[in-house]
């Protein structure tokens, strides 16, 4: 009987620890999250998300200076204003050859802003929140990490965009060549 | 008199628009928190509770922490997650990234992993982001079927290169972060 009670206590203890963690997360994260998301959402409605269409139209042009527009500014604005998953619809303004690279770039930016703009992807908050909570518990200031994640994220998506654009170009050339070989 | 009326009407309309937008924004964010954030918090709390109480945490601290507490270990982690066959399987809902992130978070909390590895770790757990969603994402961008056919492998191969690269970049970008 004694052993059974001890086992039961241990079993319940698992969930008690979970419950304490839950309360910590709810009181520590939710209040800020709700208010911040309310502000972001209101801002988006008042500015009007359709305003970024013009950036989309400009981003499809050839030339070196359009790389940062296509793979940094456009993904940032799309993710900020349209959020995950509607951000990817901005690809419709680009020529076909840039679409995979733009998707790669935009989808890679749905987590880096989470520390400062949680409205972009609240359902996947813990990709950022797991590590951030730990760092906070260790006694560090999380905003330092949040801002670096946001900025380095921009550099990473630019590199991803450029690399994926190259790979797409090589692959489409190869598939065109093999089609020709098959035809002749 | 007419002028004043027009002015009042314009102010009323402007205030109504702003208040309406803010109220709707509040409703949206509360909806999001209840539907998406709270359930995930419950799930994460359950996992953390079990890890803390069963001693799995100590095991993780001994095996995973040395891996996650070095640049090489994080690069290896990102390469494994970015393998083109694995990455689409690990993508859905960012669940895997959240779990690994939370596991690492418990180690950052106890300082088993030094906090200056937090930034490269954020990139190391996430090279598979969106790899499960490429055809849908491209379709949302109104891509042709031929583009999707090429785009899917192009993104997957690209991740294999840019995933580890992002970790290295983040490592050097953390110089001066949490050092003291």
CSV table of C-alpha atoms in Angstrom, one decimal:
chain,number,residue,atom,x,y,z
A,1,UNK,CA,0.0,0.0,0.0
A,2,UNK,CA,2.8,2.4,1.0
A,3,UNK,CA,4.7,1.7,-2.2
A,4,UNK,CA,1.5,2.3,-4.3
A,5,UNK,CA,1.0,5.7,-2.6
A,6,UNK,CA,4.6,6.6,-3.2
A,7,UNK,CA,4.3,5.7,-6.9
A,8,UNK,CA,1.1,7.7,-7.2
A,9,UNK,CA,2.8,10.7,-5.6
A,10,UNK,CA,5.7,10.4,-8.0
A,11,UNK,CA,3.3,10.1,-10.9
A,12,UNK,CA,1.4,13.2,-9.9
A,13,UNK,CA,4.6,15.0,-9.3
A,14,UNK,CA,5.5,14.8,-13.0
A,15,UNK,CA,2.4,16.8,-13.8
A,16,UNK,CA,2.8,19.2,-10.9
A,17,UNK,CA,6.2,20.2,-12.2
A,18,UNK,CA,4.5,20.6,-15.6
A,19,UNK,CA,1.8,22.7,-14.1
A,20,UNK,CA,4.3,25.0,-12.4
A,21,UNK,CA,6.1,25.5,-15.7
A,22,UNK,CA,2.8,26.2,-17.3
A,23,UNK,CA,1.9,28.9,-14.8
A,24,UNK,CA,5.4,30.4,-15.3
A,25,UNK,CA,4.9,30.5,-19.0
A,26,UNK,CA,1.4,31.9,-18.8
A,27,UNK,CA,2.2,34.7,-16.4
A,28,UNK,CA,5.6,35.4,-17.8
A,29,UNK,CA,4.9,35.4,-21.6
A,30,UNK,CA,1.2,35.8,-22.3
A,31,UNK,CA,0.5,39.3,-20.9
A,32,UNK,CA,3.3,40.9,-23.0
A,33,UNK,CA,2.4,38.7,-26.0
A,34,UNK,CA,-1.3,39.7,-26.0
A,35,UNK,CA,-0.6,43.5,-25.7
A,36,UNK,CA,2.2,43.4,-28.2
A,37,UNK,CA,0.2,41.5,-30.7
A,38,UNK,CA,-2.7,43.8,-30.3
A,39,UNK,CA,-0.5,46.8,-31.0
A,40,UNK,CA,1.1,45.1,-34.1
A,41,UNK,CA,-2.3,44.0,-35.5
A,42,UNK,CA,-3.8,47.5,-35.0
A,43,UNK,CA,-0.8,49.1,-36.7
A,44,UNK,CA,-1.1,46.7,-39.7
A,45,UNK,CA,-4.9,47.5,-40.1
A,46,UNK,CA,-4.3,51.3,-39.9
A,47,UNK,CA,-1.3,51.3,-42.4
A,48,UNK,CA,-3.1,48.9,-44.8
A,49,UNK,CA,-1.2,45.7,-45.9
A,50,UNK,CA,-2.0,46.4,-49.6
A,51,UNK,CA,0.6,49.2,-49.5
A,52,UNK,CA,3.5,46.7,-49.8
A,53,UNK,CA,2.3,45.5,-53.2
A,54,UNK,CA,4.4,48.3,-54.8
A,55,UNK,CA,7.5,46.8,-53.2
A,56,UNK,CA,6.6,43.5,-54.7
A,57,UNK,CA,6.3,44.9,-58.2
A,58,UNK,CA,9.7,46.6,-57.9
A,59,UNK,CA,11.5,43.5,-56.4
A,60,UNK,CA,11.3,41.4,-59.6
A,61,UNK,CA,13.7,43.5,-61.6
A,62,UNK,CA,17.2,42.3,-62.8
A,63,UNK,CA,20.3,43.7,-61.3
A,64,UNK,CA,22.5,43.5,-58.2
A,65,UNK,CA,20.8,46.2,-56.2
A,66,UNK,CA,17.5,44.4,-56.4
A,67,UNK,CA,18.8,41.4,-54.5
A,68,UNK,CA,18.5,43.0,-51.0
A,69,UNK,CA,15.0,44.3,-52.0
A,70,UNK,CA,13.9,40.9,-53.2
A,71,UNK,CA,15.4,38.8,-50.4
A,72,UNK,CA,15.5,41.2,-47.4
A,73,UNK,CA,13.0,44.0,-47.6
A,74,UNK,CA,10.2,42.2,-49.4
A,75,UNK,CA,10.3,39.1,-47.2
A,76,UNK,CA,10.5,41.3,-44.1
A,77,UNK,CA,7.5,43.4,-45.1
A,78,UNK,CA,5.5,40.4,-46.3
A,79,UNK,CA,6.1,38.5,-43.0
A,80,UNK,CA,5.4,41.6,-40.9
A,81,UNK,CA,2.2,42.7,-42.7
A,82,UNK,CA,0.7,39.4,-44.0
A,83,UNK,CA,2.2,37.0,-41.4
A,84,UNK,CA,2.6,33.2,-41.9
A,85,UNK,CA,1.3,31.7,-44.2
A,86,UNK,CA,-0.1,34.6,-46.3
A,87,UNK,CA,3.3,36.2,-46.7
A,88,UNK,CA,4.2,33.8,-49.4
A,89,UNK,CA,1.4,35.2,-51.7
A,90,UNK,CA,3.8,38.2,-52.4
A,91,UNK,CA,5.7,35.8,-54.6
A,92,UNK,CA,3.0,36.4,-57.3
A,93,UNK,CA,4.7,39.7,-58.2
A,94,UNK,CA,8.0,38.0,-59.1
A,95,UNK,CA,9.1,36.2,-62.3
A,96,UNK,CA,8.9,32.4,-62.1
A,97,UNK,CA,12.7,32.0,-61.8
A,98,UNK,CA,12.8,34.0,-58.5
A,99,UNK,CA,9.8,32.3,-56.8
A,100,UNK,CA,11.5,29.4,-55.1
A,101,UNK,CA,14.2,31.7,-53.8
A,102,UNK,CA,11.7,34.2,-52.5
A,103,UNK,CA,9.7,31.5,-50.7
A,104,UNK,CA,12.9,30.2,-49.1
A,105,UNK,CA,13.8,33.6,-48.0
A,106,UNK,CA,10.3,34.5,-46.7
A,107,UNK,CA,9.7,31.2,-44.9
A,108,UNK,CA,13.1,31.5,-43.2
A,109,UNK,CA,12.0,34.8,-41.7
A,110,UNK,CA,8.8,33.6,-39.8
A,111,UNK,CA,10.8,33.0,-36.6
A,112,UNK,CA,13.6,35.6,-36.3
A,113,UNK,CA,11.3,38.5,-35.5
A,114,UNK,CA,9.3,36.5,-32.8
A,115,UNK,CA,11.1,38.1,-29.9
A,116,UNK,CA,10.0,41.6,-30.9
A,117,UNK,CA,7.0,41.0,-33.3
A,118,UNK,CA,5.3,37.9,-32.0
A,119,UNK,CA,2.2,38.5,-34.2
A,120,UNK,CA,4.0,37.2,-37.3
A,121,UNK,CA,3.7,33.6,-36.1
A,122,UNK,CA,2.3,33.1,-32.6
A,123,UNK,CA,1.5,29.4,-33.2
A,124,UNK,CA,5.3,28.7,-33.5
A,125,UNK,CA,6.4,31.0,-30.7
A,126,UNK,CA,8.4,28.3,-29.0
A,127,UNK,CA,11.0,28.0,-31.8
A,128,UNK,CA,12.2,31.2,-30.3
A,129,UNK,CA,10.5,31.0,-26.9
A,130,UNK,CA,12.1,27.7,-25.7
A,131,UNK,CA,15.7,29.0,-25.9
A,132,UNK,CA,14.7,32.5,-24.9
A,133,UNK,CA,13.0,31.4,-21.7
A,134,UNK,CA,16.1,29.4,-20.8
A,135,UNK,CA,18.4,32.4,-21.4
A,136,UNK,CA,16.1,34.6,-19.3
A,137,UNK,CA,16.0,32.1,-16.4
A,138,UNK,CA,19.8,32.1,-16.4
A,139,UNK,CA,19.5,35.8,-15.6
A,140,UNK,CA,20.4,37.4,-18.9
A,141,UNK,CA,18.5,40.2,-20.8
A,142,UNK,CA,16.6,38.5,-23.6
A,143,UNK,CA,16.1,41.7,-25.7
A,144,UNK,CA,19.8,41.5,-26.7
A,145,UNK,CA,19.2,38.1,-28.1
A,146,UNK,CA,15.9,39.1,-29.8
A,147,UNK,CA,17.4,42.0,-31.7
A,148,UNK,CA,20.4,40.0,-32.9
A,149,UNK,CA,18.1,37.1,-34.0
A,150,UNK,CA,16.0,39.6,-36.0
A,151,UNK,CA,19.1,41.3,-37.7
A,152,UNK,CA,21.1,38.2,-38.4
A,153,UNK,CA,17.9,36.6,-39.7
A,154,UNK,CA,17.9,39.3,-42.4
A,155,UNK,CA,21.5,38.5,-43.5
A,156,UNK,CA,20.7,34.7,-43.5
A,157,UNK,CA,17.6,35.2,-45.7
A,158,UNK,CA,19.5,37.3,-48.2
A,159,UNK,CA,22.2,34.5,-48.5
A,160,UNK,CA,19.4,31.9,-48.7
A,161,UNK,CA,17.7,33.8,-51.5
A,162,UNK,CA,20.9,34.2,-53.5
A,163,UNK,CA,21.9,30.6,-53.1
A,164,UNK,CA,18.5,29.2,-53.9
A,165,UNK,CA,18.2,31.5,-56.9
A,166,UNK,CA,21.5,30.1,-58.3
A,167,UNK,CA,20.5,26.5,-57.6
A,168,UNK,CA,17.1,27.0,-59.3
A,169,UNK,CA,18.8,28.5,-62.4
A,170,UNK,CA,21.3,25.6,-62.6
A,171,UNK,CA,18.5,23.0,-62.2
A,172,UNK,CA,16.1,24.6,-64.7
A,173,UNK,CA,19.0,24.7,-67.3
A,174,UNK,CA,19.7,21.1,-66.7
A,175,UNK,CA,16.1,20.0,-66.9
A,176,UNK,CA,15.7,22.0,-70.2
A,177,UNK,CA,18.8,20.3,-71.6
A,178,UNK,CA,17.5,16.8,-70.6
A,179,UNK,CA,14.2,17.5,-72.2
A,180,UNK,CA,15.9,18.5,-75.4
A,181,UNK,CA,18.0,15.4,-75.3
A,182,UNK,CA,14.8,13.3,-74.9
A,183,UNK,CA,13.1,15.0,-77.8
A,184,UNK,CA,16.0,14.5,-80.3
B,1,UNK,CA,-22.1,75.7,-39.1
B,2,UNK,CA,-21.8,73.3,-42.1
B,3,UNK,CA,-18.0,73.4,-41.7
B,4,UNK,CA,-18.2,72.5,-38.1
B,5,UNK,CA,-20.5,69.7,-38.8
B,6,UNK,CA,-18.2,68.3,-41.5
B,7,UNK,CA,-15.2,68.6,-39.1
B,8,UNK,CA,-17.1,66.8,-36.3
B,9,UNK,CA,-18.1,64.0,-38.7
B,10,UNK,CA,-14.6,63.6,-39.9
B,11,UNK,CA,-13.2,63.4,-36.4
B,12,UNK,CA,-15.9,60.9,-35.4
B,13,UNK,CA,-15.2,58.7,-38.4
B,14,UNK,CA,-11.4,58.8,-37.7
B,15,UNK,CA,-11.8,57.9,-34.1
B,16,UNK,CA,-14.2,55.2,-34.9
B,17,UNK,CA,-11.8,53.7,-37.4
B,18,UNK,CA,-8.9,53.7,-35.0
B,19,UNK,CA,-10.9,52.3,-32.1
B,20,UNK,CA,-12.5,49.7,-34.3
B,21,UNK,CA,-9.1,48.6,-35.6
B,22,UNK,CA,-7.7,48.4,-32.1
B,23,UNK,CA,-10.6,46.5,-30.7
B,24,UNK,CA,-10.5,44.0,-33.6
B,25,UNK,CA,-6.7,43.7,-33.1
B,26,UNK,CA,-7.3,42.9,-29.4
B,27,UNK,CA,-9.9,40.3,-30.4
B,28,UNK,CA,-7.5,38.7,-33.0
B,29,UNK,CA,-4.6,38.5,-30.6
B,30,UNK,CA,-6.7,37.0,-27.8
B,31,UNK,CA,-8.1,34.5,-30.3
B,32,UNK,CA,-4.6,33.6,-31.4
B,33,UNK,CA,-3.3,33.1,-27.9
B,34,UNK,CA,-6.2,30.9,-26.9
B,35,UNK,CA,-6.2,28.8,-30.1
B,36,UNK,CA,-2.5,28.5,-30.9
B,37,UNK,CA,-0.3,29.7,-28.0
B,38,UNK,CA,-1.9,28.3,-24.9
B,39,UNK,CA,-2.3,24.7,-26.2
B,40,UNK,CA,1.3,24.7,-27.2
B,41,UNK,CA,2.3,26.0,-23.8
B,42,UNK,CA,0.4,23.2,-22.2
B,43,UNK,CA,2.2,20.6,-24.4
B,44,UNK,CA,5.6,22.2,-23.8
B,45,UNK,CA,5.0,22.3,-20.0
B,46,UNK,CA,4.1,18.7,-19.9
B,47,UNK,CA,7.3,17.8,-21.7
B,48,UNK,CA,9.4,20.0,-19.4
B,49,UNK,CA,7.7,18.6,-16.3
B,50,UNK,CA,8.4,15.1,-17.3
B,51,UNK,CA,12.0,15.9,-18.2
B,52,UNK,CA,12.6,17.7,-14.9
B,53,UNK,CA,11.1,15.0,-12.7
B,54,UNK,CA,12.3,11.8,-14.4
B,55,UNK,CA,15.9,12.6,-14.6
B,56,UNK,CA,15.9,12.7,-18.4
B,57,UNK,CA,17.1,16.3,-17.9
B,58,UNK,CA,20.4,15.0,-16.4
B,59,UNK,CA,20.9,12.6,-19.3
B,60,UNK,CA,20.3,15.5,-21.7
B,61,UNK,CA,22.7,17.7,-19.8
B,62,UNK,CA,25.4,15.0,-20.1
B,63,UNK,CA,24.9,14.0,-23.7
B,64,UNK,CA,23.2,16.8,-25.6
B,65,UNK,CA,24.8,19.8,-23.8
B,66,UNK,CA,28.4,19.2,-24.9
B,67,UNK,CA,27.1,18.9,-28.4
B,68,UNK,CA,25.0,22.1,-28.3
B,69,UNK,CA,27.7,24.0,-26.3
B,70,UNK,CA,30.2,24.1,-29.1
B,71,UNK,CA,30.2,25.5,-32.6
B,72,UNK,CA,31.1,22.2,-34.2
B,73,UNK,CA,28.3,20.4,-32.4
B,74,UNK,CA,25.7,23.0,-33.5
B,75,UNK,CA,26.9,22.8,-37.1
B,76,UNK,CA,26.6,19.0,-37.0
B,77,UNK,CA,23.1,19.3,-35.5
B,78,UNK,CA,22.1,21.7,-38.3
B,79,UNK,CA,23.5,19.5,-41.0
B,80,UNK,CA,21.6,16.5,-39.7
B,81,UNK,CA,18.3,18.4,-39.6
B,82,UNK,CA,19.0,19.9,-43.1
B,83,UNK,CA,19.5,16.6,-44.9
B,84,UNK,CA,17.1,16.9,-47.9
B,85,UNK,CA,15.2,13.7,-47.1
B,86,UNK,CA,14.8,14.5,-43.4
B,87,UNK,CA,14.1,18.2,-43.5
B,88,UNK,CA,10.5,17.9,-45.0
B,89,UNK,CA,9.7,15.3,-42.3
B,90,UNK,CA,11.0,17.5,-39.5
B,91,UNK,CA,9.2,20.6,-40.7
B,92,UNK,CA,5.5,20.3,-39.9
B,93,UNK,CA,4.2,22.9,-37.4
B,94,UNK,CA,7.7,23.6,-36.2
B,95,UNK,CA,7.0,21.0,-33.5
B,96,UNK,CA,10.5,19.4,-33.7
B,97,UNK,CA,12.2,22.8,-33.6
B,98,UNK,CA,10.1,23.9,-30.6
B,99,UNK,CA,10.8,20.7,-28.7
B,100,UNK,CA,14.6,20.8,-29.3
B,101,UNK,CA,14.6,24.5,-28.5
B,102,UNK,CA,12.8,23.9,-25.2
B,103,UNK,CA,15.1,21.1,-24.3
B,104,UNK,CA,18.1,23.3,-25.0
B,105,UNK,CA,16.3,26.1,-23.1
B,106,UNK,CA,16.3,24.0,-19.9
B,107,UNK,CA,20.1,23.6,-20.4
B,108,UNK,CA,20.6,27.3,-21.0
B,109,UNK,CA,18.6,28.0,-17.8
B,110,UNK,CA,21.0,25.9,-15.6
B,111,UNK,CA,24.0,27.4,-17.5
B,112,UNK,CA,25.0,23.8,-18.6
B,113,UNK,CA,25.3,25.5,-22.0
B,114,UNK,CA,26.8,29.0,-21.9
B,115,UNK,CA,24.3,31.7,-23.0
B,116,UNK,CA,26.6,33.0,-25.8
B,117,UNK,CA,25.6,29.8,-27.8
B,118,UNK,CA,21.9,30.9,-27.8
B,119,UNK,CA,22.0,32.7,-31.1
B,120,UNK,CA,23.7,29.9,-33.1
B,121,UNK,CA,21.5,27.4,-31.4
B,122,UNK,CA,18.4,29.3,-32.6
B,123,UNK,CA,19.6,28.8,-36.2
B,124,UNK,CA,20.9,25.2,-35.6
B,125,UNK,CA,17.5,23.9,-34.5
B,126,UNK,CA,15.7,25.5,-37.5
B,127,UNK,CA,17.4,24.8,-40.9
B,128,UNK,CA,14.3,22.8,-41.9
B,129,UNK,CA,11.9,25.7,-41.5
B,130,UNK,CA,9.2,25.5,-44.2
B,131,UNK,CA,10.7,22.5,-46.0
B,132,UNK,CA,7.4,20.6,-45.6
B,133,UNK,CA,5.4,23.5,-47.1
B,134,UNK,CA,7.3,24.3,-50.3
B,135,UNK,CA,4.7,23.3,-52.9
B,136,UNK,CA,1.9,25.0,-50.9
B,137,UNK,CA,4.0,28.1,-50.4
B,138,UNK,CA,4.9,28.3,-54.1
B,139,UNK,CA,1.3,27.8,-55.0
B,140,UNK,CA,0.3,30.7,-52.8
B,141,UNK,CA,2.8,32.7,-54.8
B,142,UNK,CA,1.0,31.6,-58.0
B,143,UNK,CA,3.9,29.6,-59.3
B,144,UNK,CA,3.6,27.3,-62.4
B,145,UNK,CA,3.8,23.5,-61.9
B,146,UNK,CA,7.2,23.5,-63.6
B,147,UNK,CA,8.5,26.0,-61.1
B,148,UNK,CA,7.3,23.8,-58.2
B,149,UNK,CA,9.0,20.8,-59.8
B,150,UNK,CA,12.3,22.5,-59.7
B,151,UNK,CA,11.7,24.7,-56.7
B,152,UNK,CA,11.2,21.9,-54.2
B,153,UNK,CA,14.6,20.2,-54.7
B,154,UNK,CA,16.3,23.6,-55.2
B,155,UNK,CA,15.2,24.8,-51.7
B,156,UNK,CA,16.0,21.5,-50.1
B,157,UNK,CA,19.5,21.5,-51.5
B,158,UNK,CA,20.1,25.1,-50.7
B,159,UNK,CA,19.2,24.5,-47.0
B,160,UNK,CA,21.9,21.8,-46.8
B,161,UNK,CA,24.4,24.6,-47.6
B,162,UNK,CA,22.8,27.6,-45.9
B,163,UNK,CA,21.6,25.8,-42.8
B,164,UNK,CA,25.2,25.2,-41.4
B,165,UNK,CA,26.3,28.5,-42.9
B,166,UNK,CA,23.6,30.4,-40.8
B,167,UNK,CA,24.9,28.7,-37.6
B,168,UNK,CA,28.5,29.8,-38.3
B,169,UNK,CA,27.3,33.3,-39.1
B,170,UNK,CA,25.3,33.5,-35.9
B,171,UNK,CA,28.2,32.2,-34.0
B,172,UNK,CA,30.4,35.2,-35.1
B,173,UNK,CA,27.5,37.5,-34.7
B,174,UNK,CA,27.3,36.6,-31.0
B,175,UNK,CA,30.7,38.0,-30.2
B,176,UNK,CA,30.2,40.3,-27.3
B,177,UNK,CA,26.8,38.8,-26.3
B,178,UNK,CA,26.4,37.6,-22.8
B,179,UNK,CA,30.1,37.3,-22.2
B,180,UNK,CA,30.4,38.6,-18.7
